[in-house]
Structure formats: structure tokens, C-alpha cells
Coordinates of C-alpha atoms in Angstrom, one line a residue:
Chain K
M753 CA 40.1 5.4 -4.1
V754 CA 41.9 8.5 -5.3
A755 CA 41.7 11.8 -3.5
F756 CA 39.2 14.1 -5.2
R757 CA 41.1 17.1 -6.5
P758 CA 38.9 19.8 -7.8
P759 CA 40.4 21.4 -10.9
P760 CA 40.6 25.2 -11.5
K761 CA 37.5 27.0 -12.6
L762 CA 37.4 27.5 -16.3
G763 CA 34.0 29.1 -17.0
I764 CA 31.8 28.5 -20.1
G765 CA 32.8 26.1 -22.9
V766 CA 31.7 24.4 -26.1
S767 CA 32.1 20.9 -27.5
Y768 CA 34.4 21.0 -30.5
H769 CA 33.4 19.5 -33.9
P770 CA 34.9 20.4 -37.3
V771 CA 31.5 21.0 -38.8
L772 CA 30.6 23.5 -36.0
R773 CA 33.8 25.5 -36.2
E774 CA 32.5 28.4 -38.2
A775 CA 29.3 28.7 -36.0
L776 CA 31.4 28.5 -32.8
D777 CA 33.7 31.2 -34.2
A778 CA 30.8 33.6 -34.0
S779 CA 30.8 33.1 -30.2
H780 CA 34.6 33.3 -29.9
D781 CA 34.4 36.0 -27.1
L782 CA 32.2 33.8 -24.9
I783 CA 34.2 30.6 -25.0
D784 CA 36.6 30.1 -22.0
F785 CA 37.5 26.5 -22.7
V786 CA 36.9 23.8 -25.2
E787 CA 35.8 20.2 -24.8
I788 CA 37.1 17.7 -27.3
S789 CA 36.1 14.1 -28.0
P790 CA 39.2 12.5 -29.4
D791 CA 37.1 9.6 -30.9
I792 CA 35.6 11.9 -33.5
L793 CA 39.1 12.8 -34.8
C794 CA 40.0 9.1 -35.4
Y795 CA 39.5 6.2 -37.7
E796 CA 38.4 2.9 -36.2
R797 CA 39.3 -0.5 -37.5
V798 CA 38.6 -3.8 -35.9
I799 CA 41.7 -6.1 -36.3
A800 CA 41.6 -9.6 -34.8
G801 CA 38.7 -8.6 -32.7
Q802 CA 40.5 -5.6 -31.2
R803 CA 39.2 -2.1 -31.9
Q804 CA 42.1 0.1 -33.1
L805 CA 41.8 3.8 -33.3
D806 CA 44.2 6.1 -35.2
Y807 CA 44.0 9.8 -35.4
H808 CA 43.2 11.3 -38.8
P809 CA 46.5 13.0 -39.7
T810 CA 45.1 16.5 -40.0
M811 CA 42.0 16.5 -37.9
L812 CA 43.8 16.5 -34.6
D813 CA 46.1 19.3 -35.8
E814 CA 43.2 21.4 -36.9
A815 CA 41.4 20.8 -33.6
L816 CA 44.3 21.9 -31.5
R817 CA 45.0 24.9 -33.8
W818 CA 41.4 26.0 -33.3
I819 CA 41.5 25.5 -29.6
A820 CA 44.7 27.6 -29.6
S821 CA 45.6 28.8 -26.1
R822 CA 42.2 28.0 -24.5
P823 CA 42.2 25.3 -21.8
M824 CA 41.1 21.9 -23.1
V825 CA 39.1 19.2 -21.5
V826 CA 38.2 15.8 -22.9
H827 CA 34.9 14.0 -23.1
G828 CA 35.2 10.5 -24.5
L829 CA 32.6 8.5 -26.3
G830 CA 33.8 5.0 -26.7
L831 CA 35.5 3.8 -23.5
S832 CA 32.6 1.7 -22.4
I833 CA 33.8 1.8 -18.8
G834 CA 30.9 -0.3 -17.6
T835 CA 31.4 -3.3 -19.9
V836 CA 32.0 -6.2 -17.5
E837 CA 34.2 -8.1 -20.0
G838 CA 36.5 -5.2 -20.4
W839 CA 36.6 -1.6 -21.5
N840 CA 37.8 -0.3 -24.9
D841 CA 41.6 -0.2 -24.7
G842 CA 41.8 1.5 -28.0
Y843 CA 40.2 4.6 -26.6
L844 CA 42.8 4.8 -23.8
R845 CA 45.6 4.5 -26.4
I846 CA 44.3 7.5 -28.3
L847 CA 43.9 9.4 -25.1
D848 CA 47.5 8.6 -24.1
R849 CA 48.6 10.1 -27.5
L850 CA 46.5 13.2 -27.0
Y851 CA 47.8 13.8 -23.5
A852 CA 51.3 13.4 -24.7
R853 CA 50.6 16.0 -27.3
Q854 CA 48.6 18.5 -25.2
A855 CA 47.6 18.1 -21.5
F856 CA 43.9 18.4 -20.6
V857 CA 42.6 20.0 -17.4
W858 CA 40.2 17.1 -16.7
H859 CA 38.6 14.3 -18.7
S860 CA 35.3 12.5 -18.6
E861 CA 33.4 9.6 -20.0
H862 CA 29.9 8.2 -20.0
L863 CA 28.6 6.1 -17.1
G864 CA 27.3 3.1 -19.1
F865 CA 28.3 0.5 -21.6
L866 CA 28.4 0.1 -25.3
L867 CA 30.2 -3.2 -25.8
T868 CA 29.0 -6.6 -24.9
T869 CA 28.7 -10.0 -26.6
S870 CA 25.9 -12.2 -27.9
P871 CA 25.0 -15.3 -25.9
A872 CA 27.3 -17.2 -28.3
G873 CA 30.2 -15.0 -27.5
Q874 CA 30.2 -12.8 -30.6
P875 CA 31.2 -9.2 -30.1
L876 CA 28.2 -6.8 -30.0
H877 CA 28.2 -3.0 -30.1
A878 CA 25.0 -1.6 -28.7
G879 CA 25.2 1.5 -30.8
V880 CA 23.8 3.5 -28.0
Q881 CA 25.0 4.1 -24.4
L882 CA 23.2 1.6 -22.1
P883 CA 22.7 2.1 -18.4
L884 CA 24.2 0.2 -15.6
P885 CA 22.0 -1.2 -12.8
F886 CA 22.2 0.5 -9.5
T887 CA 23.9 -2.4 -7.8
E888 CA 27.0 -3.3 -5.8
E889 CA 28.2 -5.4 -8.7
A890 CA 28.1 -2.4 -11.1
L891 CA 30.0 -0.3 -8.6
D892 CA 32.6 -3.1 -8.2
V893 CA 33.2 -2.9 -12.0
V894 CA 33.3 0.9 -12.4
V895 CA 34.9 2.2 -9.2
P896 CA 38.3 0.5 -9.7
R897 CA 38.3 1.5 -13.4
A898 CA 37.5 5.1 -12.5
V899 CA 40.5 5.0 -10.0
A900 CA 42.7 3.5 -12.7
V901 CA 41.8 6.1 -15.3
S902 CA 42.3 8.9 -12.8
E903 CA 45.7 7.7 -11.9
R904 CA 46.7 7.1 -15.5
Y905 CA 46.8 10.8 -16.3
S906 CA 47.0 12.4 -12.9
R907 CA 44.1 14.6 -13.9
P908 CA 40.6 14.7 -12.5
F909 CA 38.3 12.1 -14.1
L910 CA 34.6 12.6 -14.3
L911 CA 31.7 10.3 -15.1
E912 CA 28.6 11.5 -16.8
N913 CA 25.1 10.6 -15.9
T914 CA 23.2 9.3 -19.0
T915 CA 19.7 9.2 -20.3
Y916 CA 18.0 5.9 -20.3
Y917 CA 14.5 4.7 -21.3
L918 CA 14.2 1.4 -19.5
P919 CA 12.1 1.6 -16.4
G920 CA 12.8 0.0 -13.1
L921 CA 16.6 -0.7 -13.5
P922 CA 17.7 -3.4 -11.1
A923 CA 18.9 -2.0 -7.9
D924 CA 20.0 -3.3 -4.5
H925 CA 19.8 -1.7 -1.1
D926 CA 16.9 0.5 -2.3
R927 CA 19.5 2.4 -4.3
D928 CA 18.3 4.8 -7.0
E929 CA 20.3 6.8 -9.6
I930 CA 21.2 9.5 -7.1
A931 CA 22.4 7.1 -4.5
F932 CA 24.3 5.2 -7.1
L933 CA 26.1 8.4 -8.3
N934 CA 26.9 9.3 -4.7
D935 CA 28.3 5.9 -4.0
L936 CA 30.3 6.0 -7.2
T937 CA 31.9 9.4 -6.5
T938 CA 32.5 8.7 -2.8
R939 CA 34.1 5.4 -3.3
S940 CA 36.2 6.3 -6.4
G941 CA 37.2 9.9 -5.7
C942 CA 36.2 10.7 -9.2
G943 CA 34.1 13.7 -10.1
L944 CA 30.7 14.0 -11.7
L945 CA 29.9 15.5 -15.1
L946 CA 26.3 16.4 -14.4
D947 CA 24.4 16.4 -17.6
L948 CA 21.4 18.5 -16.6
Y949 CA 19.5 17.8 -19.8
N950 CA 20.0 14.0 -19.3
F951 CA 18.9 14.4 -15.7
H952 CA 15.8 16.4 -16.8
C953 CA 14.9 13.7 -19.4
N954 CA 15.0 11.0 -16.8
A955 CA 13.0 13.0 -14.4
V956 CA 10.3 13.7 -17.0
N957 CA 10.4 10.1 -18.4
F958 CA 10.2 8.4 -15.0
G959 CA 8.2 11.0 -13.1
F960 CA 10.4 12.2 -10.3
D961 CA 11.1 15.7 -9.0
A962 CA 14.4 16.8 -10.5
L963 CA 15.1 19.5 -7.9
A964 CA 14.3 17.1 -5.0
A965 CA 16.6 14.5 -6.6
L966 CA 19.4 17.1 -7.1
A967 CA 19.1 18.1 -3.5
R968 CA 20.2 14.5 -2.6
L969 CA 23.1 14.5 -5.0
R970 CA 26.8 15.0 -3.9
L971 CA 27.0 18.4 -5.5
D972 CA 30.5 18.8 -4.0
R973 CA 31.6 16.3 -6.6
V974 CA 30.1 18.1 -9.6
V975 CA 33.0 19.5 -11.7
E976 CA 31.3 20.0 -15.0
I977 CA 27.8 20.6 -16.3
H978 CA 26.5 19.8 -19.7
L979 CA 23.5 21.6 -21.2
A980 CA 21.6 20.6 -24.2
G981 CA 18.1 20.4 -25.8
G982 CA 16.3 17.5 -27.5
V983 CA 13.1 16.3 -28.8
S984 CA 10.1 14.2 -27.7
R985 CA 9.2 10.9 -29.3
N986 CA 6.7 8.3 -28.4
G987 CA 6.0 10.0 -25.1
F988 CA 9.7 10.2 -24.1
L989 CA 12.0 13.1 -23.9
M990 CA 15.1 12.2 -25.8
D991 CA 18.7 13.3 -25.3
V992 CA 19.8 14.0 -28.8
H993 CA 21.6 17.4 -28.4
S994 CA 19.5 18.8 -31.1
N995 CA 18.0 22.0 -29.8
V996 CA 18.3 25.0 -27.5
V997 CA 18.3 24.4 -23.8
P998 CA 14.7 24.2 -22.4
D999 CA 13.6 26.5 -19.6
A1000 CA 13.3 23.7 -17.1
V1001 CA 17.0 22.9 -17.6
W1002 CA 17.9 26.6 -17.1
T1003 CA 16.0 26.4 -13.8
L1004 CA 18.0 23.4 -12.8
L1005 CA 21.2 25.2 -13.7
E1006 CA 20.3 28.3 -11.7
W1007 CA 19.6 26.0 -8.7
V1008 CA 22.8 23.9 -9.0
V1009 CA 25.5 26.5 -9.7
P1010 CA 25.5 28.2 -6.3
R1011 CA 25.4 24.8 -4.6
A1012 CA 28.3 23.1 -6.4
P1013 CA 31.4 24.5 -4.8
H1014 CA 33.8 22.8 -7.1
L1015 CA 31.9 23.4 -10.4
A1016 CA 34.6 24.3 -12.8
G1017 CA 32.9 24.6 -16.2
I1018 CA 29.6 24.6 -18.1
I1019 CA 29.4 23.2 -21.6
Y1020 CA 26.6 23.7 -24.2
E1021 CA 26.4 20.6 -26.4
L1022 CA 25.1 20.5 -29.9
L1023 CA 25.4 17.7 -32.5
E1024 CA 26.3 18.8 -36.0
P1025 CA 23.0 17.7 -37.7
A1026 CA 21.3 20.2 -35.4
L1027 CA 23.3 23.2 -36.5
P1028 CA 20.7 24.2 -39.1
I1029 CA 18.1 24.2 -36.3
V1030 CA 19.9 26.2 -33.7
G1031 CA 22.3 28.2 -35.9
A1032 CA 25.2 30.4 -34.8
A1033 CA 22.9 32.9 -33.2
G1034 CA 21.2 30.3 -31.2
I1035 CA 24.5 28.9 -30.0
R1036 CA 25.5 32.4 -28.9
Q1037 CA 22.3 32.9 -27.0
Q1038 CA 22.9 29.6 -25.0
L1039 CA 26.4 30.6 -24.1
E1040 CA 25.3 34.1 -23.1
R1041 CA 22.7 32.8 -20.8
A1042 CA 25.0 30.2 -19.3
R1043 CA 27.6 32.8 -18.7
S1044 CA 25.1 35.1 -17.0
I1045 CA 24.2 32.4 -14.6
W1046 CA 27.8 31.4 -14.0
E1047 CA 28.9 35.0 -13.3
Q1048 CA 25.9 35.9 -11.2
T1049 CA 25.8 32.9 -9.0
S1050 CA 29.1 31.1 -9.0
A1051 CA 30.4 33.5 -6.4
M1052 CA 27.5 32.6 -4.2
A1053 CA 28.3 28.9 -4.0
H1054 CA 27.1 27.4 -0.7
T1055 CA 29.4 25.3 1.3
G1056 CA 27.3 24.5 4.3
G1057 CA 25.7 21.0 5.0
A1058 CA 26.9 17.5 4.0
Y1059 CA 26.7 18.0 0.3
G1060 CA 25.3 21.4 -0.3
T1061 CA 22.2 22.9 0.9
A1062 CA 18.7 23.3 -0.5
Chain N
M1310 CA 28.7 -12.8 -13.2
A1311 CA 25.1 -11.7 -13.4
L1312 CA 25.9 -8.2 -14.6
R1313 CA 27.9 -9.6 -17.5
D1314 CA 24.9 -11.6 -18.5
L1315 CA 22.5 -8.8 -18.0
Q1316 CA 24.6 -6.7 -20.4
I1317 CA 24.5 -9.6 -22.9
A1318 CA 20.7 -9.7 -22.6
L1319 CA 20.3 -6.0 -23.2
G1320 CA 22.8 -5.9 -26.1
T1321 CA 21.3 -8.9 -27.7
R1322 CA 17.8 -7.5 -27.4
I1323 CA 18.8 -4.2 -29.0
A1324 CA 20.6 -6.0 -31.8
M1325 CA 17.3 -7.8 -32.5
H1326 CA 15.5 -4.5 -33.0
T1327 CA 12.1 -6.0 -32.9
P1328 CA 10.7 -8.7 -30.6
D1329 CA 10.9 -12.3 -31.6
P1330 CA 7.4 -13.6 -30.8
P1331 CA 8.3 -17.3 -31.3
C1332 CA 11.2 -16.9 -29.0
Q1333 CA 9.2 -15.2 -26.3
S1334 CA 6.8 -18.1 -26.0
A1335 CA 9.3 -20.8 -26.0
P1336 CA 10.0 -22.3 -22.6
Q1337 CA 13.8 -22.1 -23.4
A1338 CA 13.9 -18.5 -24.6
W1339 CA 17.4 -17.4 -25.3
W1340 CA 17.8 -15.3 -22.2
H1341 CA 17.0 -18.3 -20.0
T1342 CA 20.5 -19.7 -20.8
L1343 CA 22.1 -16.6 -19.3
N1344 CA 23.2 -16.3 -15.7
L1345 CA 20.6 -13.8 -14.5
T1346 CA 19.2 -13.6 -11.0
P1347 CA 15.5 -14.3 -10.8
A1348 CA 14.9 -10.5 -10.2
E1349 CA 17.0 -9.6 -13.2
Q1350 CA 15.2 -12.2 -15.4
A1351 CA 11.9 -10.9 -14.3
W1352 CA 13.0 -7.3 -15.0
F1353 CA 14.3 -8.2 -18.4
E1354 CA 11.1 -10.0 -19.4
Q1355 CA 9.2 -7.0 -18.2
V1356 CA 11.2 -4.4 -20.2
M1357 CA 12.1 -6.3 -23.3
D1358 CA 9.0 -5.2 -25.2
S1359 CA 8.4 -2.0 -23.3
P1360 CA 8.1 1.4 -25.0
G1361 CA 11.4 2.3 -23.5
M1362 CA 13.1 -0.7 -25.0
Q1363 CA 11.5 0.1 -28.4
L1364 CA 12.8 3.7 -28.1
T1365 CA 16.3 2.5 -27.2
C1366 CA 16.3 0.4 -30.3
E1367 CA 15.0 3.3 -32.4
V1368 CA 17.7 5.6 -31.1
Q1369 CA 20.4 3.1 -32.2
Q1370 CA 18.8 2.8 -35.6
W1371 CA 18.5 6.6 -35.9
W1372 CA 22.2 7.0 -35.4
R1373 CA 23.0 4.3 -37.9
R1374 CA 20.8 5.9 -40.6
M1375 CA 22.4 9.2 -39.8
R1376 CA 25.9 7.8 -40.3
L1377 CA 24.9 6.2 -43.6
Q1378 CA 23.1 9.2 -45.0
S1379 CA 26.0 11.5 -44.0
T1380 CA 28.6 9.3 -45.6
L1381 CA 27.3 7.4 -48.7
R1382 CA 26.8 10.2 -51.2
L1383 CA 27.1 8.0 -54.3
T1384 CA 25.6 4.6 -53.4
L1385 CA 22.5 6.1 -51.8
A1386 CA 22.1 8.4 -54.8
V1387 CA 22.0 5.4 -57.2
L1388 CA 19.0 4.0 -55.2
P1389 CA 15.6 5.4 -56.3
P1390 CA 14.2 7.4 -53.4
A1391 CA 11.4 5.0 -52.9
Q1392 CA 13.8 2.2 -52.4
R1393 CA 16.6 4.0 -50.5
M1394 CA 15.1 3.8 -47.0
A1395 CA 13.9 0.2 -47.6
V1396 CA 17.5 -0.9 -48.3
I1397 CA 18.8 1.0 -45.3
Q1398 CA 16.2 -0.5 -43.1
A1399 CA 16.9 -4.0 -44.5
Y1400 CA 20.6 -3.5 -43.8
I1401 CA 19.9 -2.3 -40.2
A1402 CA 17.6 -5.3 -39.6
S1403 CA 20.1 -7.7 -41.0
E1404 CA 23.5 -6.5 -39.9
P1405 CA 24.3 -5.7 -36.3
C1406 CA 25.8 -2.4 -35.2
M1407 CA 29.6 -2.9 -34.9
S1408 CA 30.8 0.7 -34.4
L1409 CA 29.9 4.3 -33.7
F1410 CA 32.2 5.4 -36.5
F1411 CA 31.0 6.5 -39.9
V1412 CA 33.3 4.6 -42.2
P1413 CA 33.0 1.1 -40.6
E1414 CA 29.2 1.5 -40.8
A1415 CA 29.4 2.6 -44.4
L1416 CA 31.7 -0.2 -45.4
Q1417 CA 29.4 -2.7 -43.7
F1418 CA 26.4 -1.3 -45.6
L1419 CA 28.2 -1.4 -48.9
E1420 CA 29.2 -5.0 -48.3
F1421 CA 25.5 -5.8 -47.5
V1422 CA 24.4 -4.1 -50.7
L1423 CA 27.0 -6.1 -52.7
K1424 CA 25.9 -9.3 -51.0
T1425 CA 22.2 -8.8 -51.5
A1426 CA 22.5 -7.1 -54.9
P1427 CA 19.2 -5.2 -55.3
D1428 CA 18.5 -5.0 -59.0
V1429 CA 19.2 -1.4 -59.5
P1430 CA 21.2 -0.1 -62.5
Y1431 CA 24.8 0.9 -61.7
L1432 CA 24.3 -0.1 -58.0
E1433 CA 27.0 -2.8 -57.9
V1434 CA 29.7 -0.7 -59.7
V1435 CA 29.0 2.4 -57.6
A1436 CA 29.0 0.4 -54.4
R1437 CA 32.3 -1.2 -55.3
F1438 CA 33.8 2.1 -56.2
E1439 CA 32.6 3.8 -53.0
H1440 CA 33.8 0.9 -50.9
A1441 CA 37.2 1.1 -52.6
L1442 CA 37.4 4.9 -52.0
F1443 CA 36.8 4.5 -48.3
R1444 CA 39.4 1.8 -48.0
V1445 CA 42.1 3.7 -49.9
K1446 CA 41.4 6.9 -48.1
E1447 CA 42.1 5.2 -44.8
T1448 CA 45.1 3.5 -46.2
R1449 CA 46.5 6.8 -47.6
D1450 CA 46.0 8.5 -44.2
T1451 CA 47.8 5.8 -42.3
L1452 CA 50.6 4.9 -44.8
A1453 CA 53.9 6.0 -43.4
C1454 CA 56.2 5.4 -46.4
T1455 CA 56.5 7.2 -49.7
P1456 CA 55.9 5.6 -53.1
Q1457 CA 58.5 3.2 -54.3
E1458 CA 61.0 4.0 -57.0
V1459 CA 62.4 0.8 -58.6
V1460 CA 65.6 1.5 -60.5
A1461 CA 66.5 -2.1 -61.4
L1462 CA 64.1 -4.9 -61.3
L1463 CA 65.6 -8.2 -60.4
P1464 CA 64.2 -11.6 -61.5
T1465 CA 63.7 -12.5 -57.8
H1466 CA 61.8 -9.4 -57.0
R1467 CA 58.1 -9.9 -56.4
I1468 CA 55.3 -7.6 -57.5
G1469 CA 52.0 -7.5 -55.8
C1470 CA 48.9 -5.4 -55.4
Y1471 CA 48.2 -3.3 -52.3
E1472 CA 45.2 -4.8 -50.6
A1473 CA 43.3 -1.5 -50.6
A1474 CA 43.9 -0.8 -54.3
A1475 CA 41.1 -1.8 -56.7
L1476 CA 40.3 -1.9 -60.4
I1477 CA 36.6 -1.4 -61.2
L1478 CA 35.0 -1.7 -64.6
F1479 CA 32.4 1.0 -65.3
P1480 CA 29.9 0.4 -68.1
T1481 CA 29.8 4.1 -69.0
R1482 CA 32.2 7.0 -68.7
P1483 CA 32.8 7.2 -64.9
E1484 CA 33.1 10.9 -64.7
W1485 CA 29.7 11.3 -66.4
L1486 CA 28.0 8.7 -64.1
L1487 CA 29.6 10.1 -60.9
G1488 CA 28.9 13.7 -61.9
A1489 CA 25.2 12.8 -62.6
L1490 CA 24.9 11.1 -59.2
L1491 CA 26.4 14.1 -57.4
Q1492 CA 24.3 16.6 -59.2
G1493 CA 21.1 14.6 -59.2
T1494 CA 20.7 14.6 -63.0
V1495 CA 19.7 11.8 -65.4
L1496 CA 22.2 9.0 -65.4
P1497 CA 24.0 8.2 -68.7
E1498 CA 23.1 4.9 -70.4
P1499 CA 25.7 2.1 -70.7
D1500 CA 27.4 2.5 -74.1
G1501 CA 28.7 -1.0 -74.6
H1502 CA 32.3 -0.2 -73.6
Q1503 CA 34.1 -0.9 -70.4
Y1504 CA 36.0 1.9 -68.6
P1505 CA 38.5 0.5 -66.1
V1506 CA 39.0 2.8 -63.1
L1507 CA 41.9 2.5 -60.8
V1508 CA 41.4 3.3 -57.1
A1509 CA 44.6 3.6 -55.2
P1510 CA 45.9 5.5 -52.2
G1511 CA 48.7 7.3 -54.0
L1512 CA 46.5 9.0 -56.6
P1513 CA 45.9 12.7 -56.0
H1514 CA 42.1 12.2 -56.1
L1515 CA 42.3 8.5 -55.1
W1516 CA 41.0 7.4 -58.5
R1517 CA 41.4 7.8 -62.3
Q1518 CA 40.9 5.8 -65.4
A1519 CA 43.5 3.1 -66.0
T1520 CA 45.3 2.4 -69.2
P1521 CA 45.0 -1.1 -70.8
D1522 CA 48.6 -1.9 -69.9
E1523 CA 47.9 -0.9 -66.3
V1524 CA 44.9 -3.1 -66.2
H1525 CA 46.9 -6.0 -67.6
L1526 CA 49.7 -5.6 -65.1
F1527 CA 47.4 -5.0 -62.1
T1528 CA 45.4 -8.1 -62.9
V1529 CA 48.4 -10.3 -63.3
C1530 CA 49.9 -9.1 -60.1
Q1531 CA 46.9 -9.8 -57.9
A1532 CA 48.9 -12.3 -56.0
A1533 CA 52.5 -11.3 -55.3
T1534 CA 54.5 -12.8 -58.2
P1535 CA 58.2 -13.1 -58.8
V1536 CA 59.3 -11.1 -61.8
E1537 CA 60.9 -14.2 -63.4
H1538 CA 57.4 -15.8 -63.4
L1539 CA 55.7 -12.8 -65.1
P1540 CA 55.3 -12.8 -68.9
A1541 CA 58.3 -11.3 -70.5
A1542 CA 56.2 -8.6 -72.1
L1543 CA 55.1 -7.3 -68.7
V1544 CA 58.7 -7.2 -67.4
N1545 CA 59.5 -4.8 -70.1
M1546 CA 56.5 -2.6 -69.4
S1547 CA 58.4 -0.2 -67.2
E1548 CA 56.0 2.8 -67.6
P1549 CA 52.8 1.1 -66.3
L1550 CA 54.9 -0.5 -63.5
H1551 CA 56.2 2.9 -62.5
T1552 CA 52.8 4.6 -62.6
L1553 CA 51.2 1.9 -60.6
L1554 CA 54.0 2.0 -58.1
A1555 CA 53.6 5.8 -57.8
A1556 CA 49.9 5.3 -57.3
R1557 CA 50.5 2.8 -54.5
A1558 CA 48.5 0.3 -56.5
L1559 CA 51.5 -2.1 -56.7
Y1560 CA 54.5 -2.7 -54.6
V1561 CA 57.8 -4.4 -55.3
E1562 CA 59.5 -6.4 -52.6
P1563 CA 62.7 -8.4 -52.5
A1564 CA 62.4 -12.2 -52.5
P1565 CA 62.3 -13.7 -49.1
K1566 CA 65.5 -15.1 -47.8
C1567 CA 66.0 -18.9 -47.4
G1568 CA 64.4 -19.9 -44.1
G1569 CA 61.4 -17.7 -44.7
R1570 CA 62.7 -14.3 -43.4
D1571 CA 62.2 -11.4 -45.6
A1572 CA 65.2 -9.3 -46.6
E1573 CA 65.6 -5.9 -45.0

């Protein structure tokens, strides 16, 4: 386990993408920090079964120029930290290169897995983040890796809760997602990137009370919050970062912010295909509302109780 | 380790996209060979055809379609609209997802199109051209050295083609065909001539039409060949050699030393 070290509070941020630059420029005055996914700035090739990532020669320069003097955090896409047979080393190599170029305040990845094999041993890429079961075996895989990644850069490392659509994930000791996240952050010392829209999707899709669940979560390990919107399909709420933040998620944010003493930043996420839907004005509205909640309630963060109080 | 096998089960099921009815009813269904606990096997059999599993598969397919539609401006434009989605769906059903990245997905799709060869005018030539463009673009962006200048060609020097460089024969003027595809206008008819197009990482726009001498030299040098083994006429063709070297279509290397070590 590493000691949990809360980072400095940064404020409100955006996820960087080259296609979104112009739209994000319209909210320049509202952006305190920038989250970057190094994967999107790279080529990927598979050589002798190994995934090799290389930065596009100009995309990283352009990203860092756009970020300028704002603090930078990292949100990876392809580490596949939960793959039993091994995570994606190629992702860590590009993160090494980014860190050598410009230090990040904290970094994060998805709590799940992308890579696996077929029954015959052929490499398989799921193409979508798949969930881990809420078991000791899963913790035995992820906890030491979270520790290793934290120690690699001497920066706080966060894991993000994901959306999943498979009911009744295997669990032991009556553990649910909340208990699993608590065990993960307690045993590893890593922080939590609480994706409130993912959380909301799971609550809607599986019929649990989101606020009651959040009340059981180790809110003292929440370092970053992601906000997003999505769509419904086939009776499920989907996390596709394709819309404005729904009211129910704003309600969750208003509840969490004063109860998460180490919350350091809130990010509004939008995927580039959704830019025509939300637009620059829509992005600005999301950032303004997030900032309003941050400024009004962050100073009122509760510190009483085991993990934060209801 | 049960978790490893649970991940294999989930990944394999998603790669299948749709349920395999014969497999489900077989007493030795494929997941029975995995090291799942009884509870995990029961869970997997419960969810494998669930609405949630179907949606998970659809999410993966959506991302793959989005990557292709964002990346393949030319090849998808060649396909008639009615056929376009069918080819994409056939590809997704046939070829497993290998990456979240746009270019590997595009290359895999183009290779599928070339393998299955739907009978669509210009599809093969455009797919080959677009495939070559992606490959040389990556090569250009990762090449560290500058184009070679060869002052004196020795008989023992070897001339070969860069792996990413390609020569593609268009049945109509390439700029007319590509322009029509990008603008959505009527495609030109083949005119009975062949127009060789060189695709190479050293070209300013990554492609241009090739001269007959360049075609001859590039074709002969497909395998790295000592100069002394090349036809004498080619050895004297210094201009196409220099233009192809500048384009990073060809390279010149010293002969390997005795014992198999290349000269520095």
C-alpha cells in the first residue's frame, strides 16, 4: 500500500481533444486545469504480439502548447489494469515519456479490462471497458498494480468507476460495487476518480439508490469527479459522453462536493462526435454550473464521521 | 486462475457479437473448457444472452463503426450507400476488434475489403491506395533519418523498396477519381489506360503519379538487389533513382560484410 496523498485543489477542468480545441477556447476563462489522454496523441502498432505506442510528432506538442501554463492531469484509456495476464506496458511507456516532458499533478485510469485472450490463447481486445467482479481475486490483481503505478511517478494515482451492463457481477463476501471501491482505495492507497454519470447509469440500470450508495463510499478518497451526459438505448442508460449533464447527476454533484474533503477537480467530459450536439455554448454552460457548485460548496466540505457524513 | 478465465469468457463472447445457438446447446460448450467456478459458470450462462450483454456488444460495434466512418473517406465513398453499412457490418462480424485506435481498425477493414473483394467499381484500387496512404503516413511520422543522397553507386550496393512504399495502377486519372470521391460527384469511367501512382513517405502529399522509368526501377527493386545484378540500363538511370530515393520509395545500402554483419 502507498500512503494516500491528496493533491492540491485545482478546480474545474476539461478533457483535451484536438477537435474540441476551438470550442474549449470559448470557455478559456472557466478552465482551471486540463485532463489529457496520452493515448489519443499516439499511433498504435502491434509488433510481435506487443502493442507499441508512439506519439504523433506534432500532436503532443500542440496539446502541451494549448494547455500552456495550466496544471495538467492524465486520464489513460488503454492500460487495462485489470487484465489478469498483464496490463498494457505500451501505455506506461508513453506515460513515462509524457512525464519526462511535463509532470502531471495526478493521473488516472479505468477500473476494468480491455485485453484478454481467446480460449485458444489468441490475443483479444474487447473494444469496450469490461468490469471486474467484486472479488478478492480481482483485488489481488489490481491493488498491487495500483501501488506500482503510484510509485512509478510519485504522483497520486486514481482509478475510475465504469459503467457496465451485465447484471449480477460475481462477488464474494456480499461485496457490491461500493464495498469493492472502498476495499480498493483502502488497500492500495490510491484515490478514486468518481465518474458521477457512470455511477448514475449503473444506479438507473440496476435499480439502486445512487445517494444511498454514495453515502457508503469512501468519499475521503475521491480526488476527481467526471461529469458527462449520454443516451438511452434498449432500456439502458449509456455512458457515451455525448450530451449535457442531466439534472440527476448535478444533484449527485451537489451532494458529493461538500462531503469529499480531498476533491481536487471536476471535469466535464465530451467526446468529439458529440460536439455538434452540445456546442461551445453548451460546454460553457456545463463548466459554469460545475464552477458554481465548486465555489459554493467546496468550502463547506464535511470532515466528520468515518468517510464523510450524510 | 478463475478470473483469467472469466475474462476469456467475457472477451470471447463479445468478440462473437451474436449468440451461437448450436454452441449453447452442445454439452461441451466452449466455456466449459475454461476454469470457471460453478458460480461463475452459472453467472456467465445467465448473462451471455442477456440484454446487457447484447448492449455491451453493440457499444463495441458502435465504436468500431465510428472509427471507420471517421477515418475511411475514400473507400467508404466508393461503396454505394446501400452497400456501405452492409460491408462494415460484415467486417465487424468477421474480424475481431484488435485496437481502440483509428488507423489499425482502418487498416484491418481495408485488408478485409481486399480479401473479400465486393464487386464494386474502383473499390480494389481505392482500398489499396488508402491502405498505402495510412501506412506511409505512419512511416513518415516515425522515420528519423533524412532521405538518402547517393553520390557514387558501387556494384555491391543494394537497392530495395521501403516496405511502406507502394505502386498502384489506377484505371483512370487518379486526381479525377479521388476528386470525385471526395466531392461526391459522378465517378469517371475507365479510359483504357493505366496510371501508376507512387505512394511513399517522402513525397510532400504522400503520393503522385510515377514516371514509366520510376515504375520500372521500383518494380525491379521489390527485393533488395545488388546493383551489379540489375540491368545495365537501370544502373544508368540516375534520375529515377534519385527521385525515388528522395521520395523514400527506395533505399540504397552497402553490401553486408562477410560473416553476415552489415557495414556501418
